[in-house]
PDB file of C-alpha atoms in Angstrom:
ATOM      1  CA  LYS O   1     -12.602   1.503   2.034  1.00 96.00           C
ATOM      2  CA  LYS O   2     -11.927  -2.065   1.188  1.00 97.00           C
ATOM      3  CA  LEU O   3     -13.730  -4.445  -1.647  1.00 98.00           C
ATOM      4  CA  GLY O   4     -13.239  -7.887  -0.652  1.00 98.00           C
ATOM      5  CA  LEU O   5     -14.922 -10.888  -3.470  1.00 98.00           C
ATOM      6  CA  GLY O   6     -11.347 -13.350  -2.809  1.00 97.00           C
ATOM      7  CA  SER O   7     -12.809 -16.615  -3.641  1.00 98.00           C
ATOM      8  CA  ALA O   8     -16.147 -15.688  -5.022  1.00 98.00           C
ATOM      9  CA  LYS O   9     -16.457 -17.370  -7.807  1.00 97.00           C
ATOM     10  CA  LEU O  10     -16.918 -14.171 -10.676  1.00 98.00           C
ATOM     11  CA  GLY O  11     -15.088 -15.739 -12.993  1.00 98.00           C
ATOM     12  CA  ASP O  12     -14.858 -13.093 -16.551  1.00 98.00           C
ATOM     13  CA  GLU O  13     -18.742 -12.926 -16.594  1.00 98.00           C
ATOM     14  CA  GLY O  14     -18.768 -11.741 -13.174  1.00 98.00           C
ATOM     15  CA  THR O  15     -15.595  -9.453 -13.136  1.00 98.00           C
ATOM     16  CA  VAL O  16     -16.347  -7.859 -16.226  1.00 98.00           C
ATOM     17  CA  ALA O  17     -19.926  -7.096 -14.964  1.00 98.00           C
ATOM     18  CA  LEU O  18     -18.293  -5.360 -11.007  1.00 98.00           C
ATOM     19  CA  CYS O  19     -15.784  -3.940 -13.816  1.00 98.00           C
ATOM     20  CA  GLN O  20     -19.017  -1.587 -14.859  1.00 97.00           C
ATOM     21  CA  SER O  21     -20.189   0.072 -11.629  1.00 96.00           C
ATOM     22  CA  LEU O  22     -16.129   0.493 -10.416  1.00 97.00           C
ATOM     23  CA  LYS O  23     -14.757   3.116 -13.353  1.00 95.00           C
ATOM     24  CA  THR O  24     -16.754   5.471 -12.005  1.00 93.00           C
ATOM     25  CA  ASN O  25     -16.670   4.374  -8.068  1.00 95.00           C
ATOM     26  CA  LYS O  26     -15.192   7.171  -5.936  1.00 95.00           C
ATOM     27  CA  LYS O  27     -15.124   5.215  -2.663  1.00 97.00           C
ATOM     28  CA  ILE O  28     -13.144   2.251  -2.833  1.00 98.00           C
ATOM     29  CA  THR O  29      -9.286   2.595  -2.120  1.00 98.00           C
ATOM     30  CA  HIS O  30      -8.833  -0.918  -1.958  1.00 98.00           C
ATOM     31  CA  VAL O  31     -10.112  -4.378  -4.407  1.00 98.00           C
ATOM     32  CA  TYR O  32      -8.985  -7.697  -3.975  1.00 98.00           C
ATOM     33  CA  LEU O  33     -10.555 -10.666  -6.864  1.00 98.00           C
ATOM     34  CA  SER O  34      -8.296 -13.625  -6.001  1.00 98.00           C
ATOM     35  CA  GLY O  35      -9.011 -16.670  -6.753  1.00 98.00           C
ATOM     36  CA  ASN O  36     -12.037 -15.700  -9.164  1.00 98.00           C
ATOM     37  CA  ALA O  37     -11.080 -17.739 -12.197  1.00 98.00           C
ATOM     38  CA  ILE O  38     -10.969 -14.599 -14.112  1.00 98.00           C
ATOM     39  CA  ALA O  39      -8.900 -14.860 -17.546  1.00 98.00           C
ATOM     40  CA  ASP O  40      -8.349 -12.719 -20.221  1.00 98.00           C
ATOM     41  CA  THR O  41     -11.873 -11.313 -21.141  1.00 98.00           C
ATOM     42  CA  GLY O  42     -11.780 -10.087 -16.623  1.00 98.00           C
ATOM     43  CA  ALA O  43      -7.995  -8.654 -16.059  1.00 98.00           C
ATOM     44  CA  LYS O  44      -9.605  -6.248 -20.609  1.00 98.00           C
ATOM     45  CA  ALA O  45     -11.793  -5.386 -17.984  1.00 98.00           C
ATOM     46  CA  ILE O  46      -9.832  -4.358 -15.318  1.00 98.00           C
ATOM     47  CA  ALA O  47      -7.276  -2.268 -17.027  1.00 98.00           C
ATOM     48  CA  GLU O  48     -10.660  -0.257 -18.352  1.00 98.00           C
ATOM     49  CA  VAL O  49     -11.032  -0.044 -14.884  1.00 97.00           C
ATOM     50  CA  ILE O  50      -7.339   1.369 -14.295  1.00 97.00           C
ATOM     51  CA  LYS O  51      -7.560   4.191 -16.804  1.00 96.00           C
ATOM     52  CA  THR O  52     -10.768   5.354 -15.872  1.00 95.00           C
ATOM     53  CA  ASN O  53     -11.149   5.297 -11.683  1.00 96.00           C
ATOM     54  CA  THR O  54      -9.178   7.820  -9.906  1.00 95.00           C
ATOM     55  CA  THR O  55     -10.048   6.264  -6.538  1.00 96.00           C
ATOM     56  CA  LEU O  56      -8.598   2.853  -6.953  1.00 97.00           C
ATOM     57  CA  HIS O  57      -4.808   2.581  -5.234  1.00 96.00           C
ATOM     58  CA  THR O  58      -4.849  -1.084  -5.272  1.00 97.00           C
ATOM     59  CA  LEU O  59      -5.945  -4.146  -6.783  1.00 97.00           C
ATOM     60  CA  GLY O  60      -5.078  -7.575  -5.843  1.00 98.00           C
ATOM     61  CA  VAL O  61      -5.511 -10.685  -8.808  1.00 98.00           C
ATOM     62  CA  TRP O  62      -2.927 -13.074  -7.607  1.00 98.00           C
ATOM     63  CA  SER O  63      -4.428 -16.478  -7.780  1.00 98.00           C
ATOM     64  CA  ASN O  64      -6.737 -16.304 -10.955  1.00 98.00           C
ATOM     65  CA  GLN O  65      -6.431 -17.328 -14.652  1.00 98.00           C
ATOM     66  CA  ILE O  66      -5.619 -14.661 -16.126  1.00 98.00           C
ATOM     67  CA  GLY O  67      -2.939 -15.157 -19.202  1.00 98.00           C
ATOM     68  CA  ASN O  68       0.043 -12.986 -21.269  1.00 98.00           C
ATOM     69  CA  GLU O  69      -2.924 -10.586 -23.142  1.00 98.00           C
ATOM     70  CA  GLY O  70      -4.627  -9.890 -19.368  1.00 98.00           C
ATOM     71  CA  ALA O  71      -2.344  -9.170 -18.051  1.00 98.00           C
ATOM     72  CA  LEU O  72      -0.344  -6.904 -20.770  1.00 98.00           C
ATOM     73  CA  GLU O  73      -3.209  -5.006 -21.520  1.00 98.00           C
ATOM     74  CA  ILE O  74      -3.100  -4.496 -16.613  1.00 98.00           C
ATOM     75  CA  ALA O  75      -0.161  -3.305 -17.342  1.00 97.00           C
ATOM     76  CA  LYS O  76      -0.786  -0.847 -20.244  1.00 97.00           C
ATOM     77  CA  ALA O  77      -3.267   0.719 -17.944  1.00 97.00           C
ATOM     78  CA  THR O  78      -1.010   1.334 -15.365  1.00 96.00           C
ATOM     79  CA  LEU O  79       1.145   3.894 -17.435  1.00 94.00           C
ATOM     80  CA  ASP O  80      -0.680   6.253 -17.642  1.00 91.00           C
ATOM     81  CA  ASN O  81      -2.594   5.934 -13.835  1.00 94.00           C
ATOM     82  CA  ASN O  82      -0.998   7.920 -11.040  1.00 92.00           C
ATOM     83  CA  VAL O  83      -3.161   7.107  -8.565  1.00 95.00           C
ATOM     84  CA  VAL O  84      -2.943   3.334  -8.306  1.00 96.00           C
ATOM     85  CA  THR O  85       0.685   2.302  -6.395  1.00 95.00           C
ATOM     86  CA  LEU O  86       0.430  -2.110  -6.726  1.00 97.00           C
ATOM     87  CA  VAL O  87      -1.403  -4.450  -8.750  1.00 97.00           C
ATOM     88  CA  ASP O  88      -0.892  -7.996  -8.023  1.00 98.00           C
ATOM     89  CA  LEU O  89      -0.900 -10.526 -11.014  1.00 98.00           C
ATOM     90  CA  HIS O  90       1.652 -12.810  -9.425  1.00 96.00           C
ATOM     91  CA  LEU O  91      -0.244 -16.692  -9.706  1.00 98.00           C
ATOM     92  CA  ASN O  92      -1.916 -16.661 -12.836  1.00 98.00           C
ATOM     93  CA  SER O  93      -0.787 -18.170 -16.467  1.00 98.00           C
ATOM     94  CA  VAL O  94       1.506 -15.058 -17.577  1.00 98.00           C
ATOM     95  CA  SER O  95       4.545 -16.320 -19.366  1.00 98.00           C
ATOM     96  CA  ASN O  96       8.166 -15.658 -19.032  1.00 97.00           C
ATOM     97  CA  ASP O  97       8.445 -13.295 -21.744  1.00 97.00           C
ATOM     98  CA  SER O  98       5.574 -11.703 -21.043  1.00 97.00           C
ATOM     99  CA  THR O  99       6.721 -11.073 -17.455  1.00 97.00           C
ATOM    100  CA  ALA O 100       9.845  -9.034 -18.558  1.00 96.00           C
ATOM    101  CA  LYS O 101       7.520  -6.615 -21.402  1.00 96.00           C
ATOM    102  CA  ILE O 102       5.625  -6.336 -18.190  1.00 97.00           C
ATOM    103  CA  ARG O 103       8.407  -5.353 -15.464  1.00 95.00           C
ATOM    104  CA  ARG O 104      10.589  -3.640 -17.942  1.00 95.00           C
ATOM    105  CA  MET O 105       7.354  -0.998 -18.756  1.00 93.00           C
ATOM    106  CA  ASP O 106       6.213  -1.822 -15.375  1.00 92.00           C
ATOM    107  CA  GLN O 107       8.899   1.921 -14.424  1.00 87.00           C
ATOM    108  CA  ARG O 108       6.798   3.065 -11.449  1.00 87.00           C
ATOM    109  CA  LYS O 109       6.750  -0.973  -9.675  1.00 93.00           C
ATOM    110  CA  VAL O 110       3.365  -0.903  -9.775  1.00 94.00           C
ATOM    111  CA  ILE O 111       2.912  -4.337 -10.686  1.00 96.00           C
ATOM    112  CA  LYS O 112       3.770  -7.871  -8.213  1.00 96.00           C
ATOM    113  CA  ILE O 113       3.985 -10.472 -10.940  1.00 93.00           C
TER     114      ILE O 113
END
């Protein structure tokens, strides 16, 4: 099952609220949150979902305002989750240095940045 909330104006607050329910969700396998003005606070909540959710395969968070800190938290969360096969982070506010760190960290090639 897919959950598409692109351009829903979630921001960090809405993303944090959504992530509370996604942590234990057992049905949704794909979540798309592009264009929601999600920044590092929302990204950290997304990282917590990745750490605990066992059914989520794909997470699309492109075209947001996720910075270095949030992107690195998401990348770290994928290290211990073998269920997630794609996290799309392109078109966010991630520096070249952080992008390089994430690519080195991403041994399974899960993150698109």
